[in-house]
Amino acid sequence: MDRIVIRGGRPLEGEIYVGGAKNAALPLMAACLLTDETLTLTNLPHLADISTLAKLLSTLGVELHMNGNGGAGGSSGRVLEMTAGRIADTCAPYDLVRKMRASVLVLGPLVAREGLGSVSLPGGCAIGTRPIDLHLAGLEALGAEIELKEGYIEARAPNGLTGGEVVFPKVSVGATENILMAACLASGETRLVNAAREPEIVDLANCLTAMGAEIEGAGTASITVRGQSRLHGARHEVIADRIEAGTYAMAAAITDGDLHLVGARGEHLRSALEVLGQAGVAVTETNRGLQVRRANGRLQGTDAMTEAFPGFPTDLQAQFMALMATAQGAAMITETIFENRFMHVPELARMGANVTVHGASALVRGVERLTGAPVMATDLRASVSLVLAGLAAEGETVLNRVYHLDRGYERVEDKLSACGADIRRVPE
Ligand code: EPZ
């Protein structure tokens, strides 16, 4: 397994191109199952999770053609053509779902297109049990019969899905995406109530609309879909990754640097930028993205609470904790979305951070300096928070199990070293 070695203490200066959003690209790829024509996605990031889903789609019978540059603003985004001419299989197997929970996003499209879909129960992951009960309840509300057989969930709708009202008892990004896609081919009208409002949902709705779907209200808590008998192909550009942008904004702040994040969109990060402003980070919107530097000298400890969009994103919580570890004063960070998303705390502590966890809240008391240490990545965002800490720490940090990082960050060592970081990947 590769390791990443960082010698900290160097301010980051220069430009970083923000890639296409992983959490938009994954549901967009699943949407190809809704039509027998070609769906082309551009500005697709080079990430392990994208490759895993591409492999799953090809086992289902989708023809995929991936080629080079089609990214926005000269970034390295790939172009992916997918044609689900014929569905050869309707089962997402355990060995692929185990690797990536987002595989469950093929369930809704499969049931809507074929009247049958089965997906291995994903099992838990490092940040929590992450059940899929909301996905299944939503499909049942559209007339699917759900059965659990030998660790697989089977959803059947032999006479097709019927539009109806789907009320989510709690906000779920994935469940909203699964039901939104299924509803596009259901007969009649579907209303999603208490839907997730993330920009990735809006991006998916825009792509589905380009494919012939009729959708109103994406980005609000109430979405209406008028089902169609079929959808057609389309070409769609994946939106920029707001979590990658937020991560590199914090890299600029933690190293007291000055970075231009090309492709970043302020309107997708309002809450996070608000908190960063209170912490003493100046973010200026430019015509190409966001310019980020410290407003004046040390950072101030600032509280944050993760919430569904438009609240502070849970996917930036670990990175913000690393930033607060060297701020002046204390910061109370509360995680309300996942039940076990503080795996980065003991690793940050090895680098000298002073963090006390009480249930869903962590109290961070800022220290003068962090010190480099060998640390272990546990999940995608925890691993990048350790990279941020390593960039600011005195001495050398060695990050193990870098495969977690590669699931969601494209060429992180190249992007950071191009801005002055002393960071390199050491292949095992
Ligand atoms: C998506 O996961 C993202 N992944 C996550 O990003 C992100 O953290 C999360 O949304 C919240 O914003 C992708 O988009 C591929 P949820 P998802 O359904 O859809 C519970 C990253 O680092 N829940 O909104 O799985 C669930 O356990 C990843 O890029 C149920 O109880 O998240 C969690 O506590 C991590 N039943 C909460 O809801 C369900 O059926 C929110 O989960 C579904 C979810």
Tab-separated table of C-alpha atoms and ligand atoms in Angstrom:
chain	number	residue	atom	x	y	z
A	1	MET	CA	0.000	0.000	0.000
A	2	ASP	CA	1.333	3.430	-0.954
A	3	ARG	CA	2.335	5.923	1.711
A	4	ILE	CA	2.493	9.723	1.542
A	5	VAL	CA	5.412	11.543	3.173
A	6	ILE	CA	5.109	15.251	4.042
A	7	ARG	CA	7.636	17.676	5.521
A	8	GLY	CA	5.514	20.499	6.923
A	9	GLY	CA	5.908	24.224	7.488
A	10	ARG	CA	5.800	25.519	3.902
A	11	PRO	CA	3.044	27.986	2.888
A	12	LEU	CA	1.083	26.934	-0.233
A	13	GLU	CA	1.084	29.485	-3.043
A	14	GLY	CA	-0.358	29.283	-6.561
A	15	GLU	CA	-3.312	27.719	-8.390
A	16	ILE	CA	-5.165	24.436	-7.943
A	17	TYR	CA	-7.708	23.214	-10.488
A	18	VAL	CA	-10.761	21.799	-8.722
A	19	GLY	CA	-11.897	18.549	-10.388
A	20	GLY	CA	-15.376	17.242	-11.132
A	21	ALA	CA	-17.354	16.277	-8.017
A	22	LYS	CA	-17.103	12.607	-6.963
A	23	ASN	CA	-20.494	12.824	-5.243
A	24	ALA	CA	-22.109	14.201	-8.392
A	25	ALA	CA	-20.332	11.834	-10.804
A	26	LEU	CA	-21.447	8.639	-9.011
A	27	PRO	CA	-25.242	9.185	-9.254
A	28	LEU	CA	-24.777	10.657	-12.761
A	29	MET	CA	-23.086	7.417	-13.851
A	30	ALA	CA	-25.932	5.339	-12.381
A	31	ALA	CA	-28.390	7.437	-14.424
A	32	CYS	CA	-27.079	5.847	-17.647
A	33	LEU	CA	-29.143	2.758	-16.745
A	34	LEU	CA	-32.346	4.759	-17.326
A	35	THR	CA	-31.928	4.830	-21.123
A	36	ASP	CA	-30.700	2.564	-23.937
A	37	GLU	CA	-29.030	5.561	-25.583
A	38	THR	CA	-25.587	6.979	-24.825
A	39	LEU	CA	-25.079	9.227	-21.782
A	40	THR	CA	-21.822	11.187	-22.043
A	41	LEU	CA	-20.308	12.773	-18.926
A	42	THR	CA	-17.475	15.324	-19.154
A	43	ASN	CA	-15.179	16.737	-16.439
A	44	LEU	CA	-15.219	13.326	-14.765
A	45	PRO	CA	-12.561	13.086	-12.000
A	46	HIS	CA	-9.863	10.368	-12.044
A	47	LEU	CA	-10.835	8.599	-8.780
A	48	ALA	CA	-10.889	5.042	-7.462
A	49	ASP	CA	-14.608	5.269	-6.655
A	50	ILE	CA	-15.376	6.234	-10.265
A	51	SER	CA	-13.438	3.194	-11.527
A	52	THR	CA	-15.264	0.933	-9.057
A	53	LEU	CA	-18.681	2.097	-10.264
A	54	ALA	CA	-17.565	1.815	-13.912
A	55	LYS	CA	-16.641	-1.812	-13.214
A	56	LEU	CA	-20.043	-2.449	-11.624
A	57	LEU	CA	-21.888	-0.858	-14.555
A	58	SER	CA	-19.967	-2.991	-17.028
A	59	THR	CA	-20.963	-6.162	-15.122
A	60	LEU	CA	-24.576	-5.006	-15.554
A	61	GLY	CA	-24.039	-4.854	-19.313
A	62	VAL	CA	-23.244	-1.170	-19.829
A	63	GLU	CA	-20.776	-0.347	-22.610
A	64	LEU	CA	-18.273	2.255	-21.391
A	65	HIS	CA	-15.736	4.328	-23.352
A	66	MET	CA	-13.423	6.562	-21.313
A	67	ASN	CA	-11.131	9.101	-22.946
A	68	GLY	CA	-8.975	12.062	-22.101
A	69	ASN	CA	-9.523	15.655	-21.670
A	70	GLY	CA	-13.012	17.075	-21.547
A	71	GLY	CA	-12.679	19.028	-18.345
A	72	ALA	CA	-13.900	22.527	-17.599
A	73	GLY	CA	-11.246	25.257	-17.702
A	74	GLY	CA	-8.407	22.981	-18.792
A	75	SER	CA	-8.638	20.683	-15.797
A	76	SER	CA	-7.853	17.027	-16.316
A	77	GLY	CA	-11.478	15.851	-16.380
A	78	ARG	CA	-12.179	12.716	-18.410
A	79	VAL	CA	-14.970	12.086	-20.910
A	80	LEU	CA	-17.024	8.946	-20.223
A	81	GLU	CA	-19.551	7.548	-22.695
A	82	MET	CA	-21.966	4.945	-21.270
A	83	THR	CA	-24.575	2.964	-23.217
A	84	ALA	CA	-26.919	0.636	-21.363
A	85	GLY	CA	-28.321	-0.812	-24.605
A	86	ARG	CA	-29.281	-4.041	-22.912
A	87	ILE	CA	-29.185	-4.833	-19.188
A	88	ALA	CA	-27.316	-8.130	-18.961
A	89	ASP	CA	-27.548	-8.476	-15.178
A	90	THR	CA	-29.628	-6.801	-12.499
A	91	CYS	CA	-27.471	-7.663	-9.485
A	92	ALA	CA	-24.796	-5.482	-7.825
A	93	PRO	CA	-22.479	-8.055	-6.193
A	94	TYR	CA	-21.150	-7.943	-2.625
A	95	ASP	CA	-17.472	-7.640	-3.535
A	96	LEU	CA	-18.132	-4.357	-5.371
A	97	VAL	CA	-20.804	-2.926	-3.042
A	98	ARG	CA	-18.563	-3.718	-0.039
A	99	LYS	CA	-15.905	-1.437	-1.539
A	100	MET	CA	-18.253	1.412	-2.244
A	101	ARG	CA	-21.662	2.046	-0.694
A	102	ALA	CA	-22.663	4.363	-3.538
A	103	SER	CA	-23.184	1.156	-5.588
A	104	VAL	CA	-26.677	1.151	-4.055
A	105	LEU	CA	-27.462	4.011	-6.485
A	106	VAL	CA	-27.936	1.464	-9.300
A	107	LEU	CA	-30.957	-0.048	-7.504
A	108	GLY	CA	-33.541	2.616	-8.332
A	109	PRO	CA	-32.579	2.868	-12.025
A	110	LEU	CA	-32.513	-0.951	-12.403
A	111	VAL	CA	-35.989	-1.403	-10.912
A	112	ALA	CA	-37.339	1.495	-12.975
A	113	ARG	CA	-35.812	0.216	-16.233
A	114	GLU	CA	-36.045	-3.588	-15.839
A	115	GLY	CA	-38.666	-4.084	-13.125
A	116	LEU	CA	-36.017	-5.891	-11.082
A	117	GLY	CA	-32.855	-4.971	-9.217
A	118	SER	CA	-30.804	-6.542	-6.461
A	119	VAL	CA	-27.933	-5.130	-4.518
A	120	SER	CA	-25.852	-6.592	-1.741
A	121	LEU	CA	-26.580	-4.974	1.613
A	122	PRO	CA	-23.573	-2.632	1.811
A	123	GLY	CA	-22.563	-3.456	5.372
A	124	GLY	CA	-21.240	-0.733	7.624
A	125	CYS	CA	-18.215	1.452	7.008
A	126	ALA	CA	-15.713	3.359	9.119
A	127	ILE	CA	-18.009	6.343	9.701
A	128	GLY	CA	-21.161	4.476	10.690
A	129	THR	CA	-23.729	1.745	9.987
A	130	ARG	CA	-25.100	3.730	7.028
A	131	PRO	CA	-28.289	1.698	6.426
A	132	ILE	CA	-30.301	1.945	3.207
A	133	ASP	CA	-33.780	1.730	4.760
A	134	LEU	CA	-34.782	5.124	3.327
A	135	HIS	CA	-33.863	3.996	-0.198
A	136	LEU	CA	-36.005	0.855	0.194
A	137	ALA	CA	-38.982	2.633	1.787
A	138	GLY	CA	-38.924	5.106	-1.094
A	139	LEU	CA	-38.994	2.350	-3.720
A	140	GLU	CA	-41.856	0.628	-1.847
A	141	ALA	CA	-43.782	3.921	-1.963
A	142	LEU	CA	-43.436	3.701	-5.769
A	143	GLY	CA	-44.899	0.172	-5.762
A	144	ALA	CA	-41.752	-1.986	-5.629
A	145	GLU	CA	-41.789	-5.189	-3.548
A	146	ILE	CA	-38.645	-5.481	-1.433
A	147	GLU	CA	-37.211	-8.789	-0.166
A	148	LEU	CA	-33.997	-9.586	1.746
A	149	LYS	CA	-32.404	-12.814	0.440
A	150	GLU	CA	-28.990	-14.107	1.559
A	151	GLY	CA	-27.571	-10.661	2.238
A	152	TYR	CA	-29.026	-9.208	-0.948
A	153	ILE	CA	-31.891	-6.767	-1.223
A	154	GLU	CA	-34.167	-7.636	-4.129
A	155	ALA	CA	-36.596	-5.015	-5.451
A	156	ARG	CA	-39.288	-6.052	-7.922
A	157	ALA	CA	-41.806	-4.036	-9.933
A	158	PRO	CA	-42.846	-6.437	-12.754
A	159	ASN	CA	-45.536	-4.034	-13.948
A	160	GLY	CA	-43.325	-0.971	-13.596
A	161	LEU	CA	-43.217	1.673	-10.851
A	162	THR	CA	-46.171	3.943	-10.058
A	163	GLY	CA	-45.650	7.576	-9.096
A	164	GLY	CA	-46.643	8.580	-5.578
A	165	GLU	CA	-45.618	10.625	-2.539
A	166	VAL	CA	-42.258	9.724	-0.938
A	167	VAL	CA	-41.730	11.329	2.467
A	168	PHE	CA	-38.195	11.012	3.860
A	169	PRO	CA	-38.288	10.922	7.705
A	170	LYS	CA	-34.703	12.193	7.627
A	171	VAL	CA	-32.694	13.910	4.912
A	172	SER	CA	-30.684	11.427	2.832
A	173	VAL	CA	-28.589	12.413	-0.190
A	174	GLY	CA	-28.379	8.888	-1.633
A	175	ALA	CA	-32.008	8.004	-1.021
A	176	THR	CA	-33.118	11.268	-2.661
A	177	GLU	CA	-30.944	10.454	-5.698
A	178	ASN	CA	-32.146	6.839	-5.941
A	179	ILE	CA	-35.834	7.787	-5.800
A	180	LEU	CA	-35.371	10.817	-8.082
A	181	MET	CA	-33.922	8.533	-10.777
A	182	ALA	CA	-36.532	5.790	-10.296
A	183	ALA	CA	-39.387	8.329	-10.422
A	184	CYS	CA	-38.287	9.489	-13.902
A	185	LEU	CA	-39.630	6.213	-15.393
A	186	ALA	CA	-42.532	5.663	-12.960
A	187	SER	CA	-46.040	6.123	-14.397
A	188	GLY	CA	-47.647	9.367	-13.181
A	189	GLU	CA	-46.355	12.015	-10.813
A	190	THR	CA	-44.010	11.568	-7.829
A	191	ARG	CA	-43.436	14.062	-5.022
A	192	LEU	CA	-40.309	13.780	-2.880
A	193	VAL	CA	-40.897	15.425	0.524
A	194	ASN	CA	-37.971	16.380	2.828
A	195	ALA	CA	-35.595	15.725	-0.080
A	196	ALA	CA	-31.877	16.492	0.202
A	197	ARG	CA	-30.900	19.866	-1.284
A	198	GLU	CA	-27.207	19.311	-2.110
A	199	PRO	CA	-25.772	20.859	-5.326
A	200	GLU	CA	-25.080	17.284	-6.492
A	201	ILE	CA	-28.864	16.643	-6.453
A	202	VAL	CA	-29.391	19.721	-8.647
A	203	ASP	CA	-26.642	18.528	-11.001
A	204	LEU	CA	-28.310	15.099	-11.265
A	205	ALA	CA	-31.720	16.708	-11.928
A	206	ASN	CA	-30.186	18.892	-14.658
A	207	CYS	CA	-28.708	15.816	-16.346
A	208	LEU	CA	-31.976	13.840	-16.054
A	209	THR	CA	-33.852	16.806	-17.545
A	210	ALA	CA	-31.406	16.847	-20.469
A	211	MET	CA	-32.307	13.145	-20.881
A	212	GLY	CA	-36.001	14.055	-21.184
A	213	ALA	CA	-37.151	13.856	-17.559
A	214	GLU	CA	-39.649	16.404	-16.173
A	215	ILE	CA	-38.429	17.564	-12.747
A	216	GLU	CA	-39.354	20.619	-10.631
A	217	GLY	CA	-37.926	21.798	-7.321
A	218	ALA	CA	-34.482	20.139	-7.334
A	219	GLY	CA	-32.374	21.921	-4.715
A	220	THR	CA	-35.413	22.419	-2.466
A	221	ALA	CA	-36.909	20.015	0.067
A	222	SER	CA	-39.849	19.281	-2.243
A	223	ILE	CA	-39.207	17.795	-5.694
A	224	THR	CA	-41.908	16.843	-8.228
A	225	VAL	CA	-41.243	14.379	-11.075
A	226	ARG	CA	-43.606	13.610	-13.940
A	227	GLY	CA	-42.705	10.084	-15.122
A	228	GLN	CA	-41.844	9.359	-18.772
A	229	SER	CA	-42.109	6.129	-20.737
A	230	ARG	CA	-38.427	6.405	-21.663
A	231	LEU	CA	-35.433	8.749	-21.450
A	232	HIS	CA	-32.927	9.503	-24.210
A	233	GLY	CA	-29.175	10.065	-24.240
A	234	ALA	CA	-27.489	13.362	-23.321
A	235	ARG	CA	-24.119	15.037	-22.743
A	236	HIS	CA	-23.534	16.557	-19.296
A	237	GLU	CA	-20.607	18.268	-17.548
A	238	VAL	CA	-20.046	17.217	-13.925
A	239	ILE	CA	-20.062	20.182	-11.510
A	240	ALA	CA	-16.883	21.128	-9.631
A	241	ASP	CA	-16.219	19.289	-6.371
A	242	ARG	CA	-17.183	21.636	-3.530
A	243	ILE	CA	-15.611	19.305	-0.935
A	244	GLU	CA	-12.284	19.216	-2.790
A	245	ALA	CA	-12.482	23.039	-3.044
A	246	GLY	CA	-13.246	23.378	0.686
A	247	THR	CA	-10.383	21.015	1.503
A	248	TYR	CA	-7.816	23.030	-0.465
A	249	ALA	CA	-9.179	26.284	0.982
A	250	MET	CA	-8.300	24.885	4.409
A	251	ALA	CA	-4.880	23.789	3.102
A	252	ALA	CA	-4.185	27.431	2.172
A	253	ALA	CA	-5.339	28.607	5.605
A	254	ILE	CA	-3.500	25.985	7.685
A	255	THR	CA	-0.169	26.720	5.937
A	256	ASP	CA	-0.688	30.517	6.008
A	257	GLY	CA	-0.480	30.425	2.205
A	258	ASP	CA	-2.403	32.004	-0.667
A	259	LEU	CA	-4.217	29.736	-3.147
A	260	HIS	CA	-6.438	30.350	-6.178
A	261	LEU	CA	-8.934	27.475	-6.466
A	262	VAL	CA	-9.914	27.451	-10.142
A	263	GLY	CA	-13.438	26.155	-10.803
A	264	ALA	CA	-14.567	26.477	-7.165
A	265	ARG	CA	-18.051	27.973	-6.747
A	266	GLY	CA	-18.757	30.089	-3.665
A	267	GLU	CA	-22.507	29.449	-3.811
A	268	HIS	CA	-21.878	25.736	-3.149
A	269	LEU	CA	-19.870	26.445	0.016
A	270	ARG	CA	-21.700	29.346	1.719
A	271	SER	CA	-21.856	27.817	5.243
A	272	ALA	CA	-18.273	26.571	5.175
A	273	LEU	CA	-16.993	29.931	3.887
A	274	GLU	CA	-18.989	31.701	6.590
A	275	VAL	CA	-17.313	29.603	9.300
A	276	LEU	CA	-13.878	30.040	7.686
A	277	GLY	CA	-14.463	33.818	7.642
A	278	GLN	CA	-15.167	33.781	11.382
A	279	ALA	CA	-11.968	31.742	11.869
A	280	GLY	CA	-9.933	34.461	10.130
A	281	VAL	CA	-9.762	33.109	6.564
A	282	ALA	CA	-10.302	35.631	3.745
A	283	VAL	CA	-12.059	34.060	0.710
A	284	THR	CA	-12.464	36.264	-2.376
A	285	GLU	CA	-14.615	35.214	-5.334
A	286	THR	CA	-12.784	35.725	-8.651
A	287	ASN	CA	-14.138	35.235	-12.181
A	288	ARG	CA	-12.397	31.821	-12.272
A	289	GLY	CA	-12.934	30.568	-8.723
A	290	LEU	CA	-11.929	31.417	-5.133
A	291	GLN	CA	-8.796	33.156	-3.773
A	292	VAL	CA	-8.016	31.992	-0.224
A	293	ARG	CA	-5.545	33.336	2.368
A	294	ARG	CA	-5.540	34.246	6.044
A	295	ALA	CA	-7.176	37.625	6.775
A	296	ASN	CA	-4.529	38.619	9.350
A	297	GLY	CA	-2.034	36.415	11.251
A	298	ARG	CA	-3.273	33.551	13.470
A	299	LEU	CA	-6.556	31.723	13.028
A	300	GLN	CA	-9.329	32.034	15.625
A	301	GLY	CA	-11.004	29.000	17.201
A	302	THR	CA	-14.569	28.883	15.765
A	303	ASP	CA	-17.441	26.477	16.431
A	304	ALA	CA	-19.010	24.411	13.627
A	305	MET	CA	-21.945	21.988	13.449
A	306	THR	CA	-22.402	19.696	10.441
A	307	GLU	CA	-25.855	19.687	8.840
A	308	ALA	CA	-27.454	18.707	5.550
A	309	PHE	CA	-27.003	21.279	2.779
A	310	PRO	CA	-27.040	24.266	2.969
A	311	GLY	CA	-25.461	23.680	6.404
A	312	PHE	CA	-21.774	23.032	7.123
A	313	PRO	CA	-20.884	19.857	5.176
A	314	THR	CA	-20.041	16.740	7.176
A	315	ASP	CA	-17.452	15.976	4.469
A	316	LEU	CA	-15.440	19.031	5.590
A	317	GLN	CA	-15.634	18.309	9.343
A	318	ALA	CA	-12.350	16.403	9.663
A	319	GLN	CA	-10.485	18.975	7.587
A	320	PHE	CA	-11.877	21.827	9.718
A	321	MET	CA	-10.760	20.024	12.882
A	322	ALA	CA	-7.187	19.900	11.558
A	323	LEU	CA	-7.411	23.636	10.835
A	324	MET	CA	-8.708	24.415	14.343
A	325	ALA	CA	-5.933	22.325	15.943
A	326	THR	CA	-3.489	25.237	15.534
A	327	ALA	CA	-5.975	28.117	15.911
A	328	GLN	CA	-6.026	30.610	18.801
A	329	GLY	CA	-8.476	29.506	21.504
A	330	ALA	CA	-10.984	26.662	21.343
A	331	ALA	CA	-13.470	25.319	18.769
A	332	MET	CA	-16.485	23.076	19.449
A	333	ILE	CA	-17.151	20.828	16.438
A	334	THR	CA	-20.421	18.859	16.408
A	335	GLU	CA	-21.113	16.034	13.937
A	336	THR	CA	-24.858	15.518	13.465
A	337	ILE	CA	-24.909	13.415	10.259
A	338	PHE	CA	-22.816	10.306	11.010
A	339	GLU	CA	-22.477	8.514	14.329
A	340	ASN	CA	-18.774	7.731	14.147
A	341	ARG	CA	-16.978	10.382	12.178
A	342	PHE	CA	-14.211	11.299	14.647
A	343	MET	CA	-11.740	8.557	13.615
A	344	HIS	CA	-9.221	11.276	12.756
A	345	VAL	CA	-9.095	12.494	16.400
A	346	PRO	CA	-6.627	9.919	17.795
A	347	GLU	CA	-4.425	10.340	14.728
A	348	LEU	CA	-4.416	14.152	15.043
A	349	ALA	CA	-3.604	13.681	18.738
A	350	ARG	CA	-0.458	11.750	17.730
A	351	MET	CA	0.603	14.974	16.001
A	352	GLY	CA	0.050	17.014	19.158
A	353	ALA	CA	-3.520	18.176	18.631
A	354	ASN	CA	-5.543	18.728	21.827
A	355	VAL	CA	-9.042	17.338	21.124
A	356	THR	CA	-11.592	16.002	23.622
A	357	VAL	CA	-14.603	14.072	22.262
A	358	HIS	CA	-17.913	14.095	24.162
A	359	GLY	CA	-20.460	12.063	22.149
A	360	ALA	CA	-21.241	13.939	18.938
A	361	SER	CA	-19.076	16.932	19.874
A	362	ALA	CA	-15.313	17.430	19.902
A	363	LEU	CA	-13.652	20.291	21.751
A	364	VAL	CA	-10.463	21.401	20.000
A	365	ARG	CA	-8.028	23.522	22.015
A	366	GLY	CA	-5.550	25.212	19.658
A	367	VAL	CA	-1.833	24.482	20.167
A	368	GLU	CA	1.166	26.510	18.985
A	369	ARG	CA	2.473	23.882	16.555
A	370	LEU	CA	1.735	20.322	15.468
A	371	THR	CA	4.596	17.857	15.083
A	372	GLY	CA	4.946	15.327	12.284
A	373	ALA	CA	4.324	11.632	13.052
A	374	PRO	CA	3.464	8.331	11.326
A	375	VAL	CA	-0.360	8.283	11.105
A	376	MET	CA	-3.060	5.971	9.742
A	377	ALA	CA	-5.829	6.910	7.329
A	378	THR	CA	-9.198	5.395	8.258
A	379	ASP	CA	-11.722	6.949	5.872
A	380	LEU	CA	-11.588	9.332	2.955
A	381	ARG	CA	-11.995	12.668	4.721
A	382	ALA	CA	-10.089	11.656	7.864
A	383	SER	CA	-7.080	10.844	5.651
A	384	VAL	CA	-7.086	14.252	3.978
A	385	SER	CA	-7.351	15.982	7.380
A	386	LEU	CA	-4.083	14.249	8.295
A	387	VAL	CA	-2.519	15.578	5.076
A	388	LEU	CA	-3.589	19.109	6.085
A	389	ALA	CA	-2.124	18.619	9.576
A	390	GLY	CA	1.097	17.272	8.042
A	391	LEU	CA	1.400	20.346	5.796
A	392	ALA	CA	1.395	22.582	8.885
A	393	ALA	CA	3.328	20.312	11.270
A	394	GLU	CA	6.993	20.665	12.163
A	395	GLY	CA	8.974	17.712	10.810
A	396	GLU	CA	7.899	14.654	8.845
A	397	THR	CA	4.468	13.034	8.662
A	398	VAL	CA	3.990	9.604	7.060
A	399	LEU	CA	0.416	8.782	6.073
A	400	ASN	CA	-0.304	5.060	5.678
A	401	ARG	CA	-3.225	3.370	3.822
A	402	VAL	CA	-3.340	6.074	1.168
A	403	TYR	CA	-5.946	4.117	-0.818
A	404	HIS	CA	-8.559	5.860	1.340
A	405	LEU	CA	-7.299	9.189	-0.017
A	406	ASP	CA	-7.311	8.016	-3.649
A	407	ARG	CA	-11.035	7.269	-3.439
A	408	GLY	CA	-11.868	10.973	-3.376
A	409	TYR	CA	-8.807	13.113	-4.138
A	410	GLU	CA	-7.174	13.117	-7.533
A	411	ARG	CA	-3.343	13.339	-7.529
A	412	VAL	CA	-3.360	15.171	-4.196
A	413	GLU	CA	0.441	15.056	-3.907
A	414	ASP	CA	0.877	16.547	-7.398
A	415	LYS	CA	-1.630	19.348	-6.809
A	416	LEU	CA	-0.049	20.262	-3.455
A	417	SER	CA	3.613	19.961	-4.497
A	418	ALA	CA	2.874	22.218	-7.496
A	419	CYS	CA	2.003	24.888	-4.887
A	420	GLY	CA	5.187	24.458	-2.851
A	421	ALA	CA	4.391	21.595	-0.471
A	422	ASP	CA	7.152	19.090	0.334
A	423	ILE	CA	4.990	16.006	-0.242
A	424	ARG	CA	5.690	12.751	-2.088
A	425	ARG	CA	4.062	9.365	-2.626
A	426	VAL	CA	6.176	6.350	-1.665
A	427	PRO	CA	4.906	3.232	-3.442
A	428	GLU	CA	4.923	0.168	-1.175
B	1	EPZ	C1	-23.620	11.014	0.672
B	1	EPZ	O1	-23.621	9.777	1.365
B	1	EPZ	C2	-22.166	11.255	0.309
B	1	EPZ	N1	-21.698	10.188	-0.575
B	1	EPZ	C3	-21.321	11.307	1.586
B	1	EPZ	O2	-19.975	11.591	1.209
B	1	EPZ	C4	-21.843	12.438	2.462
B	1	EPZ	O3	-21.119	12.466	3.660
B	1	EPZ	C5	-23.337	12.200	2.760
B	1	EPZ	O4	-24.062	12.088	1.522
B	1	EPZ	C6	-23.947	13.340	3.567
B	1	EPZ	O5	-23.798	14.549	2.867
B	1	EPZ	C7	-22.033	10.232	-1.886
B	1	EPZ	O6	-22.726	11.134	-2.338
B	1	EPZ	C8	-21.510	9.127	-2.747
B	1	EPZ	P1	-26.975	10.148	3.488
B	1	EPZ	P2	-25.045	9.053	1.701
B	1	EPZ	O7	-27.883	9.116	2.909
B	1	EPZ	O8	-25.998	9.301	0.597
B	1	EPZ	C9	-28.486	7.929	7.373
B	1	EPZ	C10	-17.655	11.310	1.175
B	1	EPZ	O9	-16.792	11.445	2.054
B	1	EPZ	N2	-29.253	7.088	6.436
B	1	EPZ	O10	-27.278	11.591	3.258
B	1	EPZ	O11	-24.748	7.661	2.099
B	1	EPZ	C11	-26.982	7.731	7.223
B	1	EPZ	O12	-26.554	6.632	7.995
B	1	EPZ	C12	-18.958	10.614	1.514
B	1	EPZ	O13	-17.566	11.734	-0.013
B	1	EPZ	C13	-30.199	6.216	6.948
B	1	EPZ	O14	-30.403	6.139	8.162
B	1	EPZ	O15	-25.483	9.880	2.978
B	1	EPZ	C14	-26.436	9.038	7.725
B	1	EPZ	O16	-26.390	9.007	9.134
B	1	EPZ	C15	-18.993	10.111	2.939
B	1	EPZ	N3	-30.900	5.435	6.097
B	1	EPZ	C16	-27.493	10.058	7.284
B	1	EPZ	O17	-28.687	9.310	7.039
B	1	EPZ	C17	-30.731	5.498	4.734
B	1	EPZ	O18	-31.423	4.775	3.989
B	1	EPZ	C18	-27.141	10.811	6.009
B	1	EPZ	O19	-26.806	9.854	5.038
B	1	EPZ	C19	-29.759	6.394	4.226
B	1	EPZ	C20	-29.033	7.179	5.089
